[in-house]
Coordinates of N, CA, C and O in Angstrom, one line a residue:
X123 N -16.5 -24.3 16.0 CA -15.1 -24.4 15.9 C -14.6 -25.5 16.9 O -15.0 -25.8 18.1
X124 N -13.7 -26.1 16.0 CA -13.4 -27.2 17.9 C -12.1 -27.1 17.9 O -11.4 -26.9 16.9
X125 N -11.6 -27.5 19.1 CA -10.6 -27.4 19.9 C -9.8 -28.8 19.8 O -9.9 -30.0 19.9
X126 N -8.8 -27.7 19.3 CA -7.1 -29.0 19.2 C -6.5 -28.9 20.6 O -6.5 -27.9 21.2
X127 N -5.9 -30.0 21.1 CA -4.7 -30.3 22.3 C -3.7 -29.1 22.2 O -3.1 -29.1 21.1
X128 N -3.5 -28.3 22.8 CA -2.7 -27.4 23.1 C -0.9 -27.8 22.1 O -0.4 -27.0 21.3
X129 N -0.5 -29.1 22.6 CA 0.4 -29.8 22.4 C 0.3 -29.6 20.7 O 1.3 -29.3 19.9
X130 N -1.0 -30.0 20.3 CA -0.7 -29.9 18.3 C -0.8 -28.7 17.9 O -1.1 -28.4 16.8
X131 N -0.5 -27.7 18.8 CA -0.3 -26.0 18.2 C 1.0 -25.6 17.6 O 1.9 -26.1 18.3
X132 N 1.3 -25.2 17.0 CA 2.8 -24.6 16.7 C 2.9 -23.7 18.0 O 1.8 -23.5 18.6
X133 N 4.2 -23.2 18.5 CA 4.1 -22.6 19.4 C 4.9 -21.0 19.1 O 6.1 -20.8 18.9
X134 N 3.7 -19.9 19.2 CA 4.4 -18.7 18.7 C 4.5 -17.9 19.6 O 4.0 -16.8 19.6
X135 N 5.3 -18.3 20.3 CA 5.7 -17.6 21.3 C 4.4 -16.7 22.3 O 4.9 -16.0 23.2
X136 N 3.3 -16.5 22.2 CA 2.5 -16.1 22.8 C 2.2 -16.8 24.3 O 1.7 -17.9 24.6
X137 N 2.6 -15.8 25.3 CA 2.5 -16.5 26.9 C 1.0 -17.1 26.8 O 0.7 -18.1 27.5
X138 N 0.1 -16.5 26.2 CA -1.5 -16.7 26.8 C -1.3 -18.0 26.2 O -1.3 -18.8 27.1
X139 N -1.2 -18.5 25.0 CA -1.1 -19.7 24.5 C -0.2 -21.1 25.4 O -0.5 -22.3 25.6
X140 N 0.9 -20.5 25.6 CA 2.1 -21.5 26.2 C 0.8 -21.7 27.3 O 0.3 -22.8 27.2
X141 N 0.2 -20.7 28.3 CA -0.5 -21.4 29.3 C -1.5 -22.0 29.3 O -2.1 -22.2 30.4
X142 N -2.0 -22.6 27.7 CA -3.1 -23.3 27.6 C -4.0 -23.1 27.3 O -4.7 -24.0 26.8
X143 N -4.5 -21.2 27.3 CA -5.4 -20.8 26.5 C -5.4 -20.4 25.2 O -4.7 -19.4 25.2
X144 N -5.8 -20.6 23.9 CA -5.4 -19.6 22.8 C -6.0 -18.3 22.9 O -7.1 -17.9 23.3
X145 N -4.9 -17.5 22.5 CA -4.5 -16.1 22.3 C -6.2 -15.3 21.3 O -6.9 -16.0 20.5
X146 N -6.4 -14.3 21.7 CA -7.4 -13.6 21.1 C -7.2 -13.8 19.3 O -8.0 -14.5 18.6
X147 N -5.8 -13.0 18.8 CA -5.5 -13.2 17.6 C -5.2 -14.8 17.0 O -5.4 -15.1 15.9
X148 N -4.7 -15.6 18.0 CA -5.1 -17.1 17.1 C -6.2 -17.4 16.6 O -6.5 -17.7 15.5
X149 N -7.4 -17.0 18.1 CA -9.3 -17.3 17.4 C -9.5 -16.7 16.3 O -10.3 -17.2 15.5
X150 N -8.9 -15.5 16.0 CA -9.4 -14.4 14.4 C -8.7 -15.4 13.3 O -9.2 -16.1 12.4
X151 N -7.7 -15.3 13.6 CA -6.6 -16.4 12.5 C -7.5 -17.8 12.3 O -7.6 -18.3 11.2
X152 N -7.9 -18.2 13.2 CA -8.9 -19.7 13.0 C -9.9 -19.1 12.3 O -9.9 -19.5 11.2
X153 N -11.0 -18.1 12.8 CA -11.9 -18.2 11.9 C -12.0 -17.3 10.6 O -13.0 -17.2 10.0
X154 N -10.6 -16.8 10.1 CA -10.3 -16.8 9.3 C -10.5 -17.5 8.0 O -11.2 -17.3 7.0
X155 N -9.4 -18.5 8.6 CA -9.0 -19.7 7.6 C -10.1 -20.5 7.4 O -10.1 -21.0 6.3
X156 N -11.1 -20.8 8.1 CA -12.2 -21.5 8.4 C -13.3 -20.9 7.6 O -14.1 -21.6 7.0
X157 N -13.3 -19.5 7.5 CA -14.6 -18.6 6.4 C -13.3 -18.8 5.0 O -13.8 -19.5 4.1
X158 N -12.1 -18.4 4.9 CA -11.7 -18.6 4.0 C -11.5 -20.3 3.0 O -11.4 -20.4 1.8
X159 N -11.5 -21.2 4.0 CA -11.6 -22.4 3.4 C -13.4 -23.2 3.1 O -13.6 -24.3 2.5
X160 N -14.4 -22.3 3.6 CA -15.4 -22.4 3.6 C -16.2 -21.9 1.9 O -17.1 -22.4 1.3
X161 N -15.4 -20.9 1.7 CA -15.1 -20.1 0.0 C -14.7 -21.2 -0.7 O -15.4 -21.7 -1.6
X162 N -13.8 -21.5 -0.4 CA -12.6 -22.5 -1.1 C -13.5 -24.0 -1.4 O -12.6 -24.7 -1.9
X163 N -14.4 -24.7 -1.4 CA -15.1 -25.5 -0.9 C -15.8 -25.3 -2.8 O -15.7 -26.0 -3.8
X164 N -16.6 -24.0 -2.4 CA -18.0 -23.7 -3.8 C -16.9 -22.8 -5.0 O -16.7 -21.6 -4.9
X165 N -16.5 -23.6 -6.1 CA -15.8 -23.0 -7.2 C -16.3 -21.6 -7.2 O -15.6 -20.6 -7.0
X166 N -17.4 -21.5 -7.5 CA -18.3 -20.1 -8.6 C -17.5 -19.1 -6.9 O -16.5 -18.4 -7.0
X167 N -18.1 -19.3 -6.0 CA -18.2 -18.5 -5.0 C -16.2 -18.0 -4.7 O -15.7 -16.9 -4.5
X168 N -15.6 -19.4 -4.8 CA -14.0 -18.8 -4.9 C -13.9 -17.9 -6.1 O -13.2 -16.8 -6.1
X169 N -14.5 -18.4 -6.9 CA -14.0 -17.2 -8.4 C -14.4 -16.1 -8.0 O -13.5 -15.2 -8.2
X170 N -15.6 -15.8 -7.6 CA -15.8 -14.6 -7.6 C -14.8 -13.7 -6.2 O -14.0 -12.9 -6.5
X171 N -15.0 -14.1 -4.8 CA -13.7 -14.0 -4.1 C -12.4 -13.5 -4.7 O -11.9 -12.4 -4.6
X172 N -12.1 -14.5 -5.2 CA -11.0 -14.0 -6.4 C -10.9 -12.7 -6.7 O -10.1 -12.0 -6.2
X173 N -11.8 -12.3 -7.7 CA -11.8 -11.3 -8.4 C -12.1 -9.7 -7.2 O -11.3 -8.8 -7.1
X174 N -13.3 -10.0 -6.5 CA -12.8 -9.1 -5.7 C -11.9 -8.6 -5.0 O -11.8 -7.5 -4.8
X175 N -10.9 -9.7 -4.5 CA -9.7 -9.3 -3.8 C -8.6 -8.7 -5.0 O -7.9 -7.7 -4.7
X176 N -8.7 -9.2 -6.3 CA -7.9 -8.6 -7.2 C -8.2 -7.7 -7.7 O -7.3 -7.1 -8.3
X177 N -9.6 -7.1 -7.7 CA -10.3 -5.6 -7.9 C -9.3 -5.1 -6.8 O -8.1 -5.0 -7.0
X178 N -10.0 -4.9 -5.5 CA -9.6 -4.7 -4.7 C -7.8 -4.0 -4.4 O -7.4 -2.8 -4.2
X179 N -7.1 -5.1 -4.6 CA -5.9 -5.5 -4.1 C -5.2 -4.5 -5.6 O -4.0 -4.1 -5.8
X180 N -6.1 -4.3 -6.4 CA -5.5 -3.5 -7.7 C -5.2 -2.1 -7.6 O -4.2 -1.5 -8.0
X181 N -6.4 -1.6 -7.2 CA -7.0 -0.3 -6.9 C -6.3 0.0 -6.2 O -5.6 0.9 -6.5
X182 N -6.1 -0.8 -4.7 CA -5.0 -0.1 -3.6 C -4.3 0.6 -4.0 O -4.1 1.8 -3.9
X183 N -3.3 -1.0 -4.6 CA -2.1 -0.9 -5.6 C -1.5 0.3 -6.5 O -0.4 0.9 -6.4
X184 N -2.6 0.4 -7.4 CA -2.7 1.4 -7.8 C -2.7 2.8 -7.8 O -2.2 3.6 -8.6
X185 N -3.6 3.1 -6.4 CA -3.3 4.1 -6.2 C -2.1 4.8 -5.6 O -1.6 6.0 -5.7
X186 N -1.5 3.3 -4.6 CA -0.4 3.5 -4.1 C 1.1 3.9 -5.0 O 2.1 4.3 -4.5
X187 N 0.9 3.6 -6.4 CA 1.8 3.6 -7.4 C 1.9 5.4 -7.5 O 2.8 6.2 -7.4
X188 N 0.5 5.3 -7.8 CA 0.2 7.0 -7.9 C 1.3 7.9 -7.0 O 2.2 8.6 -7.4
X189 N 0.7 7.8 -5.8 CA 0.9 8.1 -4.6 C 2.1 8.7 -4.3 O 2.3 9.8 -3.9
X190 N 3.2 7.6 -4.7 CA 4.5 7.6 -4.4 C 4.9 8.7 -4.0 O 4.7 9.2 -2.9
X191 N 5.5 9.4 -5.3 CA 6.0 10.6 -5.3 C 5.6 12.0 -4.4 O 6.2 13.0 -4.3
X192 N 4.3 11.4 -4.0 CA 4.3 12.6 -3.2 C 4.5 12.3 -1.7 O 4.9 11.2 -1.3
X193 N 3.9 13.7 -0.5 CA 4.1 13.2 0.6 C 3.3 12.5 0.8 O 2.3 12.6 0.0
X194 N 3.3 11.4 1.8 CA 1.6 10.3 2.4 C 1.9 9.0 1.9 O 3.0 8.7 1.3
X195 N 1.2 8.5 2.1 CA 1.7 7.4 2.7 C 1.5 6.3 1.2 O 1.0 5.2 1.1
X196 N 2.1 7.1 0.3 CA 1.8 5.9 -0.8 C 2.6 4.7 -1.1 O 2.3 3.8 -1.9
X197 N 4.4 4.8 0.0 CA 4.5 3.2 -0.1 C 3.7 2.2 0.6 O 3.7 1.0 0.3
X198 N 2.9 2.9 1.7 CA 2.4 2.0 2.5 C 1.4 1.4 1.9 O 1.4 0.2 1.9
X199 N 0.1 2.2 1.1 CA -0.9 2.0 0.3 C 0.1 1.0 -0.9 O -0.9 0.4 -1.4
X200 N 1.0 0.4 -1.5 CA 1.7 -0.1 -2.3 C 1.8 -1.5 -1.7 O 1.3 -2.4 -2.3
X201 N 2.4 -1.7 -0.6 CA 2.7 -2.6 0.4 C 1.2 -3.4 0.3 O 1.0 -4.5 -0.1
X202 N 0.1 -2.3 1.0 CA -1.3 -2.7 1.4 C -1.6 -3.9 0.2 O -1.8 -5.1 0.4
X203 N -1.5 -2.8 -1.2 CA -2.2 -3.4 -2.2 C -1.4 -5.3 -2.6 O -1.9 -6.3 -3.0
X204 N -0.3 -5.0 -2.4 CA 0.6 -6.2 -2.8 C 0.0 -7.4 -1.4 O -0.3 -8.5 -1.6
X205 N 0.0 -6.9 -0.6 CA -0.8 -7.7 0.8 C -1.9 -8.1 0.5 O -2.0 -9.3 0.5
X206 N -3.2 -7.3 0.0 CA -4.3 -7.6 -0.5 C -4.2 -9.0 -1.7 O -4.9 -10.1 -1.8
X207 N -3.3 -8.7 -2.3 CA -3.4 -9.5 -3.6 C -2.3 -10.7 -3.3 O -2.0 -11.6 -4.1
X208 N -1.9 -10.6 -2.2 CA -0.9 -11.7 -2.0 C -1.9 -12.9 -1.0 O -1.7 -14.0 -0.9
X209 N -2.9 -12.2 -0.6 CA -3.3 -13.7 0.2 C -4.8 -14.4 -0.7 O -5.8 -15.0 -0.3
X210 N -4.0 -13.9 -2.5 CA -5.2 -15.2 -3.4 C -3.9 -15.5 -4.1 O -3.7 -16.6 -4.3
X211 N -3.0 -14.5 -4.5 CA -2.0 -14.9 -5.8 C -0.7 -15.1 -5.2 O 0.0 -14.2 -4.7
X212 N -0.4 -16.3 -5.3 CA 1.1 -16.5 -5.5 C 1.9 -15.6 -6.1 O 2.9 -15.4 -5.4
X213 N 2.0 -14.9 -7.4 CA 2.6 -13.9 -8.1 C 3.1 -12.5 -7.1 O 4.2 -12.1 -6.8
X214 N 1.6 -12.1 -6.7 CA 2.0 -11.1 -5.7 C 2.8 -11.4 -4.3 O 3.6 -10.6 -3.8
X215 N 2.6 -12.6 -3.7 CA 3.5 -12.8 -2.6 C 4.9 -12.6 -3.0 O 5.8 -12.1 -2.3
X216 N 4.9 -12.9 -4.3 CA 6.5 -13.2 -4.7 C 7.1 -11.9 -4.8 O 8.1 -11.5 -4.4
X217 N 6.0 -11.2 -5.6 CA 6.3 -9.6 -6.0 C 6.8 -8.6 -4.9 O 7.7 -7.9 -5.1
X218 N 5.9 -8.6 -3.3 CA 5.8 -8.3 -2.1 C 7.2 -7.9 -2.0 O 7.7 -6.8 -1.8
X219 N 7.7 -9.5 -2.2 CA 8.7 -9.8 -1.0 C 10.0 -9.5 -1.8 O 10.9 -9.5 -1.0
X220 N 10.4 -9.1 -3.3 CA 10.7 -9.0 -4.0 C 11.0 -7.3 -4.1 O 12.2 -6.8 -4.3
X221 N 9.5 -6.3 -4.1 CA 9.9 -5.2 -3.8 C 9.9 -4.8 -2.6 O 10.1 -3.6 -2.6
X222 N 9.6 -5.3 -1.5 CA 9.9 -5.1 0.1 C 11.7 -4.9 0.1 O 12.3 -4.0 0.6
X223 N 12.0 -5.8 -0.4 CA 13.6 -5.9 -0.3 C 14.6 -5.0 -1.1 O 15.7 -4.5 -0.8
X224 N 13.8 -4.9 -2.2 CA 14.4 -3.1 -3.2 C 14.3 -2.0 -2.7 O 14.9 -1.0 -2.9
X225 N 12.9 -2.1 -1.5 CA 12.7 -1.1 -1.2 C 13.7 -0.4 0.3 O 14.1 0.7 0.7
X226 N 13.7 -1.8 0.8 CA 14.7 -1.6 1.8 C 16.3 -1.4 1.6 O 17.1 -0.8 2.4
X227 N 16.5 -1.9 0.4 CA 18.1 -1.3 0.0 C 18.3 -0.1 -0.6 O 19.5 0.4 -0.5
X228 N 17.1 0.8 -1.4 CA 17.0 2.3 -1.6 C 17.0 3.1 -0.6 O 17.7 4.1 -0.5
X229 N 16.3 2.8 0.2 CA 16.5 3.7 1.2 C 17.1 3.3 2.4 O 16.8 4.0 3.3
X230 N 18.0 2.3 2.5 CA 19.4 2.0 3.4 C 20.4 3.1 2.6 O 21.0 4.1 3.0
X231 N 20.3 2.6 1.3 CA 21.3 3.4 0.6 C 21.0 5.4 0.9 O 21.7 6.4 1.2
X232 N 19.7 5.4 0.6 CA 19.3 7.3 1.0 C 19.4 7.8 2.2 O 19.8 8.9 2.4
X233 N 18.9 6.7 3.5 CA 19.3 7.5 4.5 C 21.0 7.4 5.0 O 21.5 8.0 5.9
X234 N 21.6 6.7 4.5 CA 23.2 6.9 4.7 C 24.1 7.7 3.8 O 25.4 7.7 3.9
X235 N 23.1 8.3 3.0 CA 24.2 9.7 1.9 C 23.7 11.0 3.3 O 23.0 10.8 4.4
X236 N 24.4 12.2 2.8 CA 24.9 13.1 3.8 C 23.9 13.9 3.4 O 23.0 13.3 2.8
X237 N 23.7 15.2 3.6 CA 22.8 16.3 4.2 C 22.2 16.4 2.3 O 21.0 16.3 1.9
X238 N 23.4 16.8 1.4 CA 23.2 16.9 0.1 C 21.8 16.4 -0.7 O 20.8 16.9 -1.1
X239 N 22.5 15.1 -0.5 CA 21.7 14.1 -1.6 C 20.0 14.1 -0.7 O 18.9 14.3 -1.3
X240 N 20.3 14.0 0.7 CA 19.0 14.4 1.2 C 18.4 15.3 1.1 O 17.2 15.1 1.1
X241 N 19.0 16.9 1.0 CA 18.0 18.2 0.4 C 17.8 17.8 -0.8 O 16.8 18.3 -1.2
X242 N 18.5 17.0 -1.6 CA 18.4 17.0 -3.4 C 16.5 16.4 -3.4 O 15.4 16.9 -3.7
X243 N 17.0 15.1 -2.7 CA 15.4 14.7 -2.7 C 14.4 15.2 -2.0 O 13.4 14.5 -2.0
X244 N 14.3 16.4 -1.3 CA 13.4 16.9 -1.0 C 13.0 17.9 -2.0 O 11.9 18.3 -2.2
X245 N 13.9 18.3 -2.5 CA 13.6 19.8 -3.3 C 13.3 18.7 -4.5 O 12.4 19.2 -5.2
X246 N 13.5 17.8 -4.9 CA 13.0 17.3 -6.5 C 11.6 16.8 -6.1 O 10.8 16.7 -7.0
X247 N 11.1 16.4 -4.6 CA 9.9 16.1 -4.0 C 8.7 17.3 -3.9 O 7.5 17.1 -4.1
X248 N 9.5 18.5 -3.4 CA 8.9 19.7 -3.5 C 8.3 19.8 -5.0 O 7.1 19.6 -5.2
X249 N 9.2 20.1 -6.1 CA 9.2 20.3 -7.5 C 8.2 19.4 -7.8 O 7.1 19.9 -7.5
X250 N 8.1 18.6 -8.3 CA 7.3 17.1 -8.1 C 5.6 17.7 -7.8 O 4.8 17.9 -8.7
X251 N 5.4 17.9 -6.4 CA 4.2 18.2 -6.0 C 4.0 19.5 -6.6 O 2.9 19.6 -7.1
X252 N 4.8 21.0 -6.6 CA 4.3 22.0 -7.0 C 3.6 21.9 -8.6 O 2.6 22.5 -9.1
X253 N 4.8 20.9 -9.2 CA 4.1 20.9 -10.9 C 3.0 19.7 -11.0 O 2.5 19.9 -12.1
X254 N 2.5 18.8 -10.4 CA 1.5 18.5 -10.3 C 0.4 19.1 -9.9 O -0.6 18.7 -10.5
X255 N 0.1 20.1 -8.7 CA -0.5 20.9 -8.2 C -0.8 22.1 -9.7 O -1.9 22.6 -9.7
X256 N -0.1 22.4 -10.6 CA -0.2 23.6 -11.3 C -0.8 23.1 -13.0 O -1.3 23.8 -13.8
X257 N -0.5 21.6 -13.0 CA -1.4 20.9 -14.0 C -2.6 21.0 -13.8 O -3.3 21.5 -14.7
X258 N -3.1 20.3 -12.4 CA -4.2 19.6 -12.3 C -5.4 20.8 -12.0 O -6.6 20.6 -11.8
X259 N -4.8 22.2 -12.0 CA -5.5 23.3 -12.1 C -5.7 24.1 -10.5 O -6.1 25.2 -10.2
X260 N -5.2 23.0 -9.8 CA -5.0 23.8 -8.2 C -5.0 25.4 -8.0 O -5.9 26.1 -7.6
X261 N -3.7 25.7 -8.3 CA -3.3 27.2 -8.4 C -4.4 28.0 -8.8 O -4.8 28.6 -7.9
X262 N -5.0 28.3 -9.8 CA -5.5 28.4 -10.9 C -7.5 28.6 -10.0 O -8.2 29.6 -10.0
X263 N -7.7 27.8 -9.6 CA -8.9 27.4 -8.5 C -8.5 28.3 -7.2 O -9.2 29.2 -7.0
X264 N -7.5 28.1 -6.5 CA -7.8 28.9 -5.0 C -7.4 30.2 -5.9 O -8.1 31.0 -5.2
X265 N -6.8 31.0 -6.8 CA -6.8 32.1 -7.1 C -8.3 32.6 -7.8 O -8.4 33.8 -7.8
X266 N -9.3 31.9 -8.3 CA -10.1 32.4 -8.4 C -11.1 32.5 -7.4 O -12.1 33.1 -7.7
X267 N -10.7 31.9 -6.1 CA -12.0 31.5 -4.8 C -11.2 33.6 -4.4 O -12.0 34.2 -3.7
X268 N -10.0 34.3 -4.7 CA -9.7 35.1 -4.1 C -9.9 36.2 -5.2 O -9.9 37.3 -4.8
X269 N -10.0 36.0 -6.2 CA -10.7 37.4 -7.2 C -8.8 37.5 -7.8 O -8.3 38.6 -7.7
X270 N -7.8 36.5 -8.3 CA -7.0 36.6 -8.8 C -6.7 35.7 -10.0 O -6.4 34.5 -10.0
X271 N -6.9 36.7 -11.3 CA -6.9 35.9 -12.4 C -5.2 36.0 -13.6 O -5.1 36.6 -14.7
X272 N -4.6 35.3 -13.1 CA -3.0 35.3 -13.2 C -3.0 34.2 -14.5 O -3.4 33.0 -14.2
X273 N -2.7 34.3 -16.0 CA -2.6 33.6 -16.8 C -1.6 32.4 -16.6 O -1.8 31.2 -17.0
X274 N -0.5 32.7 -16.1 CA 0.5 31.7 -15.8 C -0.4 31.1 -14.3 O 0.4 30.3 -13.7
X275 N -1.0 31.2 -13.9 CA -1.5 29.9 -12.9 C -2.2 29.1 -13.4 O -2.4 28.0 -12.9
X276 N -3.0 29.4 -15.0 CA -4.0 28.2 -15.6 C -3.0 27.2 -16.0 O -1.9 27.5 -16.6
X277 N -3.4 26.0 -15.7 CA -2.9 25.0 -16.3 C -3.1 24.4 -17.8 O -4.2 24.6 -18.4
X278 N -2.0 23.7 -18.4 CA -2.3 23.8 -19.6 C -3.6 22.6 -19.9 O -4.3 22.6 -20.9
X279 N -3.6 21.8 -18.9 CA -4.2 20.7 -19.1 C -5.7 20.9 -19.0 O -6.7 20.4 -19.6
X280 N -5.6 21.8 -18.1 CA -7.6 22.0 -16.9 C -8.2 23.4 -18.1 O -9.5 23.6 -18.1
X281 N -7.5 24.1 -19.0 CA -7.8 24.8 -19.6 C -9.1 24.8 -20.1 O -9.5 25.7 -20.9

């Protein structure tokens, strides 16, 4: 790796840098871009890059879609996935920053309704998880680990 004049750095505000040394996270960011432009170089080897970050960056995505509705952390897994897929595809950067900002005016808008609209969404969140838990055969399983065979806990689905 070699070393630029202090002076041709952008300056991001990092004290370790202003004093002439670069910062821990600048060196990761350099060799970064430097394994990433080293890809960038051999077609076949970018293509395939490619596709793993969009495997990848899909699956997240994906599951984070899943996720949502319940408790955990499935906008963050959503975010992740659009991050993953935003540092090959232009589309996803766009997408990112597109639902980053929907996402921030839904819930500017939810956390400033009053106590109501807030129990509403928890109890439709509750609902949500109990009837997914009663499809996927949940209920139905720890009642049989306890010797309790209740026909309304089988699911219609796991049947």
């Amino acid at each position: 790796m070699t070393s630029e004049p202090t002076a041709a750095r952008a300056d991001t505000g990092d004290p370790a840098e202003s004093a002439g040394s670069p910062s821990r996270w600048t060196a990761v960011k350099e060799r970064g871009r430097a394994f990433r432009a080293a890809i960038a170089r051999r077609p076949t080897l970018n293509f395939g890059y490619r596709i793993i970050v969009g495997v990848v960056g899909g699956v997240v995505l994906l599951v984070g879609i899943i996720a949502i509705p319940y408790p955990g952390p499935g906008w963050a897994l959503v975010f992740a996935g659009f991050g993953i897929l935003a540092t090959e595809f232009a589309w996803a950067h766009h997408t990112l920053t597109w639902v980053r900002g929907k996402y921030r005016i839904v819930m500017d808008w939810y956390t400033s309704r009053g106590w109501v609209i807030r129990a509403l969404g928890a109890v439709a969140t509750f609902a949500l998880v109990v009837v997914t838990l009663w499809l996927l055969g949940t209920y139905s399983m720890v009642a049989g680990w306890i010797g309790v065979d209740w026909s309304w806990l089988r699911s219609p689905l796991m049947s």
